Amino acid sequence: MDREDVLKDIEERFSGDIVDISDRSPKRVYIEIKPDSLRKVARYVFRGLGARFNIASGVDMRYHMEILYHFTVEEIDLVISLRVKLDKDKPLEIDSIAPDMEAANWIEREIHEILGVDFKGHPDLRRLLLPDNWPEGVYPLRRDYEEWDNDAIRDRGIK
Amino acid sequence: MAKTIIPIGPYHPLLEEPEFFTLTVDGETVVDIDVKIGYNHRGIEKLSEMKTFDQSVFVVERICGICSTSHPYAFTRAVEDIAPVEVPERAKFIRTIIAEGERIHSHLLWMGLAGHFLGYNTVFMWAWKLREEILDAMEILSGNRNNYAMFRPGGVRRDIKQEDIPAVLKKIDSIPPTLTMLKKAVTDDPVLHARTKGIGILSKEDAIDFSALGPTARASGVARDVRKDSPYGAYDRAQWDMIVTQNGDVFDKLVVRVLELFESIKIMKWCLNNLPQGDIDADIKSIPPGEGIGRIEAPRGECFHYVISDGTNRPARHKVRAPTFMNLPTYKATVVGESISDATIILAAIDPCYCCTERMIVRDTKGKKVFTGEDLVRLSQQKTEKLRK
């Protein structure tokens, strides 16, 4: 199976779930998926295509929260990034993919605590990185984050 | 027998990366393990958003004192993926030389530590003495024993002088004879076989499910190596082999790393002997808006950086994924069911930025301290002694 077959295969299987395909370069493709369909597409990419789960990365965009799930199909040297956009006006939640692949367990915990996205069905959504005295409901990588600890010596950066 | 909980960590005075393990043991058998990380969470991703693309290289270089080239390499490749920029040939070779030098010193460092935890302090001393040779070579090449500051988006900051190359080659050539001797001593030792063979097995299915990386995956028969799968730098031109073994136990992880040392020396020597002439920097003027992914093979596995640019001179988002983040959870599959005296070496076998053993404290369920981390290393070393007799 080469690159074209893989992309055509995904397109045909999930035609109703794909919002947009951005064919960036020979080694990169970004596929935007409807949030409700993410789990089944991710499962197919991981189990069906035999891709490796690299990592997920969450970004706070101005009007939506964006999560990218990066997969690598090693045989054809292609990174498939599944993009979902979560509306900020609604509760930030999406189906967890950790029950399908153990590899996604930790990163979902990380995104949960730094961006406040709720992963439904995650087996163990405890804190991973933040200290125990970090207040609930404060998410450090959100755009509207404000320093809460007046005693902290931190680089407050550029406003 | 009542279950005992053993907290391990979080701090260790010698090595970086504090972690906290909670081992639940029944008698001598480990029945459950939980890992808590985050003690060293410095907010590098956030910090990087406040720096320019040029400055961020120095920030990510300080993520890890051992992988001080892997993170800048992955980050610069992610930035070059946004543009996209083609790096000059000479810069590609210099990058490959520095990255392989780092792999050699990192694997030797791990080998020494693994020897120490097994009670083979001779291995520890030989390996770390050998490591000095490669650190000297790196100092000749970059001016630093570590944190080389060689990378920048578009190329490298510093050229390699032609007159330095013979001295570096001499240093590198002094490694294989001792390494061969060490390899023979290690792989022929029956006690070491007893301590590491069949211990802490990571099955191929688990390696795939956990998406394990680098030597941890390759020892379980999963042939993954970014240098082969998606060649960058000079890896597609140098002649070298990917080392893959099938058993997934501690012994195989040791074998993979020792054999990789020879391959790295091969790559490094070939690059130094075939260094092309030309520019060392593509001289990027500005980074356009967009997103990019940089992947490279660090000593512990694939290092992954994802960068978003909004057209300014700072990254709008920078995601860093170090290989240990994927390898660490595999403990769950390897430690459970093993004896407590093997726990240290199994934890060490994935080569985490290793930090915990000397801070191990064994407690019974009432919280009364029974013995300390030093005792646990001693326990591991005593088992070796017993086997020797």
mmCIF file of N, CA, C and O in Angstrom, chain B residues 161-239:
data_model
loop_
_atom_site.group_PDB
_atom_site.id
_atom_site.type_symbol
_atom_site.label_atom_id
_atom_site.label_comp_id
_atom_site.label_asym_id
_atom_site.label_seq_id
_atom_site.Cartn_x
_atom_site.Cartn_y
_atom_site.Cartn_z
ATOM 1 N N LYS B 161 36.421 22.315 11.937
ATOM 2 C CA LYS B 161 37.693 22.664 11.287
ATOM 3 C C LYS B 161 38.346 21.415 10.744
ATOM 4 O O LYS B 161 38.404 20.385 11.415
ATOM 5 N N GLN B 162 38.877 21.521 9.526
ATOM 6 C CA GLN B 162 39.510 20.371 8.871
ATOM 7 C C GLN B 162 40.669 19.837 9.714
ATOM 8 O O GLN B 162 40.857 18.627 9.823
ATOM 9 N N GLU B 163 41.424 20.740 10.354
ATOM 10 C CA GLU B 163 42.605 20.288 11.097
ATOM 11 C C GLU B 163 42.240 19.571 12.393
ATOM 12 O O GLU B 163 43.059 18.875 12.986
ATOM 13 N N ASP B 164 40.977 19.707 12.843
ATOM 14 C CA ASP B 164 40.552 19.005 14.064
ATOM 15 C C ASP B 164 40.199 17.542 13.799
ATOM 16 O O ASP B 164 40.215 16.723 14.712
ATOM 17 N N ILE B 165 39.860 17.243 12.551
ATOM 18 C CA ILE B 165 39.296 15.929 12.242
ATOM 19 C C ILE B 165 40.237 14.764 12.606
ATOM 20 O O ILE B 165 39.790 13.783 13.217
ATOM 21 N N PRO B 166 41.552 14.828 12.284
ATOM 22 C CA PRO B 166 42.419 13.700 12.662
ATOM 23 C C PRO B 166 42.412 13.413 14.165
ATOM 24 O O PRO B 166 42.354 12.243 14.572
ATOM 25 N N ALA B 167 42.435 14.465 14.969
ATOM 26 C CA ALA B 167 42.430 14.263 16.427
ATOM 27 C C ALA B 167 41.137 13.595 16.881
ATOM 28 O O ALA B 167 41.145 12.708 17.744
ATOM 29 N N VAL B 168 40.011 14.020 16.277
ATOM 30 C CA VAL B 168 38.717 13.436 16.633
ATOM 31 C C VAL B 168 38.670 11.969 16.213
ATOM 32 O O VAL B 168 38.241 11.101 16.987
ATOM 33 N N LEU B 169 39.160 11.680 14.997
ATOM 34 C CA LEU B 169 39.153 10.297 14.513
ATOM 35 C C LEU B 169 39.986 9.403 15.423
ATOM 36 O O LEU B 169 39.626 8.262 15.697
ATOM 37 N N LYS B 170 41.115 9.946 15.903
ATOM 38 C CA LYS B 170 41.982 9.174 16.786
ATOM 39 C C LYS B 170 41.241 8.827 18.088
ATOM 40 O O LYS B 170 41.288 7.686 18.567
ATOM 41 N N LYS B 171 40.531 9.816 18.625
ATOM 42 C CA LYS B 171 39.746 9.595 19.849
ATOM 43 C C LYS B 171 38.697 8.513 19.613
ATOM 44 O O LYS B 171 38.503 7.614 20.430
ATOM 45 N N ILE B 172 37.980 8.626 18.475
ATOM 46 C CA ILE B 172 36.899 7.670 18.193
ATOM 47 C C ILE B 172 37.470 6.266 17.988
ATOM 48 O O ILE B 172 36.913 5.277 18.455
ATOM 49 N N ASP B 173 38.615 6.196 17.287
ATOM 50 C CA ASP B 173 39.218 4.893 17.017
ATOM 51 C C ASP B 173 39.668 4.182 18.282
ATOM 52 O O ASP B 173 39.820 2.959 18.284
ATOM 53 N N SER B 174 39.882 4.938 19.352
ATOM 54 C CA SER B 174 40.330 4.287 20.583
ATOM 55 C C SER B 174 39.172 3.598 21.313
ATOM 56 O O SER B 174 39.397 2.839 22.250
ATOM 57 N N ILE B 175 37.935 3.830 20.873
ATOM 58 C CA ILE B 175 36.792 3.239 21.575
ATOM 59 C C ILE B 175 36.555 1.758 21.224
ATOM 60 O O ILE B 175 36.445 0.931 22.122
ATOM 61 N N PRO B 176 36.472 1.381 19.914
ATOM 62 C CA PRO B 176 36.061 0.003 19.588
ATOM 63 C C PRO B 176 36.871 -1.112 20.249
ATOM 64 O O PRO B 176 36.252 -2.097 20.696
ATOM 65 N N PRO B 177 38.226 -1.043 20.362
ATOM 66 C CA PRO B 177 38.918 -2.185 20.981
ATOM 67 C C PRO B 177 38.450 -2.461 22.416
ATOM 68 O O PRO B 177 38.132 -3.605 22.762
ATOM 69 N N THR B 178 38.374 -1.390 23.229
ATOM 70 C CA THR B 178 37.925 -1.568 24.611
ATOM 71 C C THR B 178 36.474 -2.022 24.641
ATOM 72 O O THR B 178 36.077 -2.856 25.456
ATOM 73 N N LEU B 179 35.675 -1.457 23.742
ATOM 74 C CA LEU B 179 34.254 -1.801 23.709
ATOM 75 C C LEU B 179 34.059 -3.266 23.344
ATOM 76 O O LEU B 179 33.199 -3.948 23.914
ATOM 77 N N THR B 180 34.871 -3.759 22.416
ATOM 78 C CA THR B 180 34.783 -5.173 22.033
ATOM 79 C C THR B 180 35.105 -6.066 23.226
ATOM 80 O O THR B 180 34.410 -7.054 23.479
ATOM 81 N N MET B 181 36.166 -5.678 23.957
ATOM 82 C CA MET B 181 36.542 -6.432 25.152
ATOM 83 C C MET B 181 35.401 -6.435 26.167
ATOM 84 O O MET B 181 35.019 -7.469 26.710
ATOM 85 N N LEU B 182 34.828 -5.246 26.360
ATOM 86 C CA LEU B 182 33.739 -5.081 27.325
ATOM 87 C C LEU B 182 32.514 -5.892 26.898
ATOM 88 O O LEU B 182 31.861 -6.542 27.713
ATOM 89 N N LYS B 183 32.227 -5.846 25.598
ATOM 90 C CA LYS B 183 31.074 -6.566 25.069
ATOM 91 C C LYS B 183 31.223 -8.070 25.308
ATOM 92 O O LYS B 183 30.285 -8.745 25.735
ATOM 93 N N LYS B 184 32.446 -8.567 25.073
ATOM 94 C CA LYS B 184 32.711 -9.982 25.263
ATOM 95 C C LYS B 184 32.569 -10.363 26.748
ATOM 96 O O LYS B 184 31.920 -11.351 27.092
ATOM 97 N N ALA B 185 33.139 -9.507 27.605
ATOM 98 C CA ALA B 185 33.073 -9.777 29.041
ATOM 99 C C ALA B 185 31.628 -9.762 29.526
ATOM 100 O O ALA B 185 31.229 -10.574 30.361
ATOM 101 N N VAL B 186 30.824 -8.840 28.979
ATOM 102 C CA VAL B 186 29.442 -8.708 29.437
ATOM 103 C C VAL B 186 28.579 -9.827 28.885
ATOM 104 O O VAL B 186 27.836 -10.475 29.612
ATOM 105 N N THR B 187 28.693 -10.093 27.569
ATOM 106 C CA THR B 187 27.757 -11.045 26.961
ATOM 107 C C THR B 187 28.125 -12.504 27.241
ATOM 108 O O THR B 187 27.300 -13.381 27.069
ATOM 109 N N ASP B 188 29.373 -12.760 27.667
ATOM 110 C CA ASP B 188 29.756 -14.141 27.962
ATOM 111 C C ASP B 188 29.583 -14.504 29.433
ATOM 112 O O ASP B 188 29.802 -15.640 29.813
ATOM 113 N N ASP B 189 29.217 -13.525 30.251
ATOM 114 C CA ASP B 189 29.173 -13.766 31.691
ATOM 115 C C ASP B 189 27.909 -14.538 32.073
ATOM 116 O O ASP B 189 26.793 -14.051 31.865
ATOM 117 N N PRO B 190 28.039 -15.742 32.639
ATOM 118 C CA PRO B 190 26.841 -16.545 32.964
ATOM 119 C C PRO B 190 25.977 -15.893 34.054
ATOM 120 O O PRO B 190 24.752 -16.014 34.021
ATOM 121 N N VAL B 191 26.628 -15.194 34.999
ATOM 122 C CA VAL B 191 25.847 -14.553 36.058
ATOM 123 C C VAL B 191 24.984 -13.442 35.478
ATOM 124 O O VAL B 191 23.812 -13.291 35.806
ATOM 125 N N LEU B 192 25.593 -12.686 34.583
ATOM 126 C CA LEU B 192 24.847 -11.603 33.966
ATOM 127 C C LEU B 192 23.680 -12.141 33.142
ATOM 128 O O LEU B 192 22.602 -11.547 33.122
ATOM 129 N N HIS B 193 23.900 -13.277 32.487
ATOM 130 C CA HIS B 193 22.795 -13.916 31.767
ATOM 131 C C HIS B 193 21.660 -14.238 32.733
ATOM 132 O O HIS B 193 20.498 -13.976 32.457
ATOM 133 N N ALA B 194 22.035 -14.801 33.893
ATOM 134 C CA ALA B 194 21.013 -15.187 34.866
ATOM 135 C C ALA B 194 20.261 -13.976 35.382
ATOM 136 O O ALA B 194 19.072 -14.051 35.678
ATOM 137 N N ARG B 195 20.960 -12.837 35.510
ATOM 138 C CA ARG B 195 20.313 -11.651 36.048
ATOM 139 C C ARG B 195 19.422 -10.932 35.033
ATOM 140 O O ARG B 195 18.516 -10.196 35.405
ATOM 141 N N THR B 196 19.733 -11.071 33.738
ATOM 142 C CA THR B 196 19.035 -10.236 32.754
ATOM 143 C C THR B 196 18.194 -11.022 31.749
ATOM 144 O O THR B 196 17.274 -10.465 31.169
ATOM 145 N N LYS B 197 18.492 -12.285 31.528
ATOM 146 C CA LYS B 197 17.733 -13.025 30.507
ATOM 147 C C LYS B 197 16.363 -13.425 31.035
ATOM 148 O O LYS B 197 16.249 -13.959 32.133
ATOM 149 N N GLY B 198 15.344 -13.177 30.237
ATOM 150 C CA GLY B 198 13.981 -13.520 30.631
ATOM 151 C C GLY B 198 13.418 -12.621 31.712
ATOM 152 O O GLY B 198 12.364 -12.897 32.270
ATOM 153 N N ILE B 199 14.114 -11.533 32.033
ATOM 154 C CA ILE B 199 13.667 -10.613 33.080
ATOM 155 C C ILE B 199 13.020 -9.388 32.431
ATOM 156 O O ILE B 199 13.572 -8.815 31.501
ATOM 157 N N GLY B 200 11.881 -8.989 32.946
ATOM 158 C CA GLY B 200 11.233 -7.759 32.475
ATOM 159 C C GLY B 200 10.911 -7.760 31.001
ATOM 160 O O GLY B 200 11.240 -6.814 30.285
ATOM 161 N N ILE B 201 10.244 -8.812 30.545
ATOM 162 C CA ILE B 201 9.990 -8.941 29.105
ATOM 163 C C ILE B 201 8.876 -7.998 28.649
ATOM 164 O O ILE B 201 7.801 -7.946 29.249
ATOM 165 N N LEU B 202 9.177 -7.237 27.604
ATOM 166 C CA LEU B 202 8.163 -6.418 26.943
ATOM 167 C C LEU B 202 7.815 -7.126 25.642
ATOM 168 O O LEU B 202 8.641 -7.225 24.734
ATOM 169 N N SER B 203 6.584 -7.650 25.564
ATOM 170 C CA SER B 203 6.217 -8.407 24.365
ATOM 171 C C SER B 203 6.038 -7.469 23.184
ATOM 172 O O SER B 203 5.870 -6.268 23.338
ATOM 173 N N LYS B 204 6.086 -8.047 21.992
ATOM 174 C CA LYS B 204 5.954 -7.239 20.777
ATOM 175 C C LYS B 204 4.593 -6.537 20.745
ATOM 176 O O LYS B 204 4.497 -5.368 20.382
ATOM 177 N N GLU B 205 3.535 -7.260 21.179
ATOM 178 C CA GLU B 205 2.196 -6.671 21.177
ATOM 179 C C GLU B 205 2.140 -5.463 22.110
ATOM 180 O O GLU B 205 1.577 -4.424 21.768
ATOM 181 N N ASP B 206 2.748 -5.622 23.306
ATOM 182 C CA ASP B 206 2.748 -4.509 24.247
ATOM 183 C C ASP B 206 3.560 -3.335 23.709
ATOM 184 O O ASP B 206 3.179 -2.180 23.862
ATOM 185 N N ALA B 207 4.694 -3.639 23.077
ATOM 186 C CA ALA B 207 5.531 -2.572 22.529
ATOM 187 C C ALA B 207 4.743 -1.754 21.516
ATOM 188 O O ALA B 207 4.866 -0.530 21.452
ATOM 189 N N ILE B 208 3.887 -2.431 20.719
ATOM 190 C CA ILE B 208 3.086 -1.720 19.732
ATOM 191 C C ILE B 208 1.956 -0.958 20.418
ATOM 192 O O ILE B 208 1.692 0.201 20.106
ATOM 193 N N ASP B 209 1.314 -1.593 21.399
ATOM 194 C CA ASP B 209 0.188 -0.956 22.083
ATOM 195 C C ASP B 209 0.634 0.299 22.837
ATOM 196 O O ASP B 209 -0.049 1.311 22.831
ATOM 197 N N PHE B 210 1.801 0.234 23.480
ATOM 198 C CA PHE B 210 2.326 1.382 24.209
ATOM 199 C C PHE B 210 3.046 2.353 23.277
ATOM 200 O O PHE B 210 3.545 3.376 23.722
ATOM 201 N N SER B 211 3.168 1.996 21.996
ATOM 202 C CA SER B 211 3.955 2.766 21.030
ATOM 203 C C SER B 211 5.357 3.043 21.571
ATOM 204 O O SER B 211 5.832 4.177 21.542
ATOM 205 N N ALA B 212 5.993 1.995 22.082
ATOM 206 C CA ALA B 212 7.346 2.144 22.620
ATOM 207 C C ALA B 212 8.310 2.546 21.514
ATOM 208 O O ALA B 212 8.042 2.341 20.330
ATOM 209 N N LEU B 213 9.434 3.156 21.924
ATOM 210 C CA LEU B 213 10.338 3.761 20.947
ATOM 211 C C LEU B 213 11.768 3.307 21.169
ATOM 212 O O LEU B 213 12.124 2.845 22.246
ATOM 213 N N GLY B 214 12.568 3.527 20.154
ATOM 214 C CA GLY B 214 14.011 3.374 20.272
ATOM 215 C C GLY B 214 14.445 1.979 20.679
ATOM 216 O O GLY B 214 13.791 0.990 20.348
ATOM 217 N N PRO B 215 15.554 1.874 21.419
ATOM 218 C CA PRO B 215 16.074 0.553 21.815
ATOM 219 C C PRO B 215 15.040 -0.275 22.575
ATOM 220 O O PRO B 215 15.036 -1.500 22.474
ATOM 221 N N THR B 216 14.151 0.368 23.333
ATOM 222 C CA THR B 216 13.124 -0.372 24.070
ATOM 223 C C THR B 216 12.230 -1.151 23.107
ATOM 224 O O THR B 216 11.892 -2.305 23.352
ATOM 225 N N ALA B 217 11.849 -0.530 21.993
ATOM 226 C CA ALA B 217 11.005 -1.213 21.014
ATOM 227 C C ALA B 217 11.816 -2.190 20.171
ATOM 228 O O ALA B 217 11.372 -3.304 19.900
ATOM 229 N N ARG B 218 13.018 -1.769 19.786
ATOM 230 C CA ARG B 218 13.826 -2.620 18.893
ATOM 231 C C ARG B 218 14.242 -3.914 19.574
ATOM 232 O O ARG B 218 14.416 -4.938 18.918
ATOM 233 N N ALA B 219 14.383 -3.899 20.910
ATOM 234 C CA ALA B 219 14.717 -5.136 21.616
ATOM 235 C C ALA B 219 13.539 -6.093 21.638
ATOM 236 O O ALA B 219 13.698 -7.285 21.874
ATOM 237 N N SER B 220 12.310 -5.571 21.389
ATOM 238 C CA SER B 220 11.123 -6.426 21.376
ATOM 239 C C SER B 220 10.725 -6.811 19.954
ATOM 240 O O SER B 220 9.603 -7.233 19.715
ATOM 241 N N GLY B 221 11.607 -6.628 19.012
ATOM 242 C CA GLY B 221 11.332 -7.044 17.645
ATOM 243 C C GLY B 221 10.531 -6.053 16.822
ATOM 244 O O GLY B 221 10.050 -6.388 15.743
ATOM 245 N N VAL B 222 10.364 -4.822 17.322
ATOM 246 C CA VAL B 222 9.654 -3.805 16.554
ATOM 247 C C VAL B 222 10.707 -2.935 15.863
ATOM 248 O O VAL B 222 11.390 -2.151 16.515
ATOM 249 N N ALA B 223 10.838 -3.109 14.568
ATOM 250 C CA ALA B 223 11.913 -2.431 13.837
ATOM 251 C C ALA B 223 11.520 -0.990 13.527
ATOM 252 O O ALA B 223 11.019 -0.675 12.454
ATOM 253 N N ARG B 224 11.738 -0.127 14.503
ATOM 254 C CA ARG B 224 11.423 1.289 14.317
ATOM 255 C C ARG B 224 12.665 2.104 14.572
ATOM 256 O O ARG B 224 13.289 1.979 15.614
ATOM 257 N N ASP B 225 13.012 2.930 13.615
ATOM 258 C CA ASP B 225 14.134 3.836 13.788
ATOM 259 C C ASP B 225 13.927 4.963 12.790
ATOM 260 O O ASP B 225 13.923 4.732 11.589
ATOM 261 N N VAL B 226 13.744 6.179 13.303
ATOM 262 C CA VAL B 226 13.469 7.298 12.403
ATOM 263 C C VAL B 226 14.603 7.458 11.398
ATOM 264 O O VAL B 226 14.385 7.854 10.257
ATOM 265 N N ARG B 227 15.824 7.093 11.821
ATOM 266 C CA ARG B 227 16.963 7.257 10.916
ATOM 267 C C ARG B 227 16.827 6.390 9.671
ATOM 268 O O ARG B 227 17.358 6.716 8.615
ATOM 269 N N LYS B 228 16.119 5.246 9.797
ATOM 270 C CA LYS B 228 15.886 4.380 8.630
ATOM 271 C C LYS B 228 14.525 4.664 7.994
ATOM 272 O O LYS B 228 14.386 4.655 6.783
ATOM 273 N N ASP B 229 13.496 4.878 8.841
ATOM 274 C CA ASP B 229 12.132 5.015 8.328
ATOM 275 C C ASP B 229 11.928 6.323 7.579
ATOM 276 O O ASP B 229 11.187 6.390 6.608
ATOM 277 N N SER B 230 12.545 7.377 8.089
ATOM 278 C CA SER B 230 12.361 8.684 7.464
ATOM 279 C C SER B 230 13.704 9.394 7.494
ATOM 280 O O SER B 230 13.932 10.278 8.299
ATOM 281 N N PRO B 231 14.640 8.969 6.620
ATOM 282 C CA PRO B 231 16.025 9.426 6.760
ATOM 283 C C PRO B 231 16.163 10.942 6.706
ATOM 284 O O PRO B 231 15.496 11.610 5.922
ATOM 285 N N TYR B 232 17.003 11.443 7.593
ATOM 286 C CA TYR B 232 17.318 12.861 7.619
ATOM 287 C C TYR B 232 18.832 12.958 7.766
ATOM 288 O O TYR B 232 19.505 11.937 7.881
ATOM 289 N N GLY B 233 19.363 14.178 7.783
ATOM 290 C CA GLY B 233 20.810 14.330 7.926
ATOM 291 C C GLY B 233 21.539 13.519 6.865
ATOM 292 O O GLY B 233 21.150 13.522 5.691
ATOM 293 N N ALA B 234 22.568 12.792 7.272
ATOM 294 C CA ALA B 234 23.350 11.992 6.326
ATOM 295 C C ALA B 234 23.096 10.510 6.506
ATOM 296 O O ALA B 234 23.865 9.683 6.048
ATOM 297 N N TYR B 235 21.990 10.155 7.208
ATOM 298 C CA TYR B 235 21.765 8.748 7.541
ATOM 299 C C TYR B 235 21.441 7.887 6.331
ATOM 300 O O TYR B 235 21.611 6.685 6.363
ATOM 301 N N ASP B 236 20.912 8.514 5.244
ATOM 302 C CA ASP B 236 20.590 7.702 4.076
ATOM 303 C C ASP B 236 21.835 7.452 3.225
ATOM 304 O O ASP B 236 21.817 6.615 2.346
ATOM 305 N N ARG B 237 22.928 8.146 3.509
ATOM 306 C CA ARG B 237 24.138 7.936 2.724
ATOM 307 C C ARG B 237 25.154 7.034 3.428
ATOM 308 O O ARG B 237 25.805 6.230 2.795
ATOM 309 N N ALA B 238 25.260 7.183 4.746
ATOM 310 C CA ALA B 238 26.203 6.329 5.477
ATOM 311 C C ALA B 238 25.707 4.887 5.462
ATOM 312 O O ALA B 238 24.508 4.633 5.409
ATOM 313 N N GLN B 239 26.651 3.942 5.492
ATOM 314 C CA GLN B 239 26.299 2.523 5.551
ATOM 315 C C GLN B 239 26.203 2.088 7.010
ATOM 316 O O GLN B 239 27.181 2.156 7.740
#
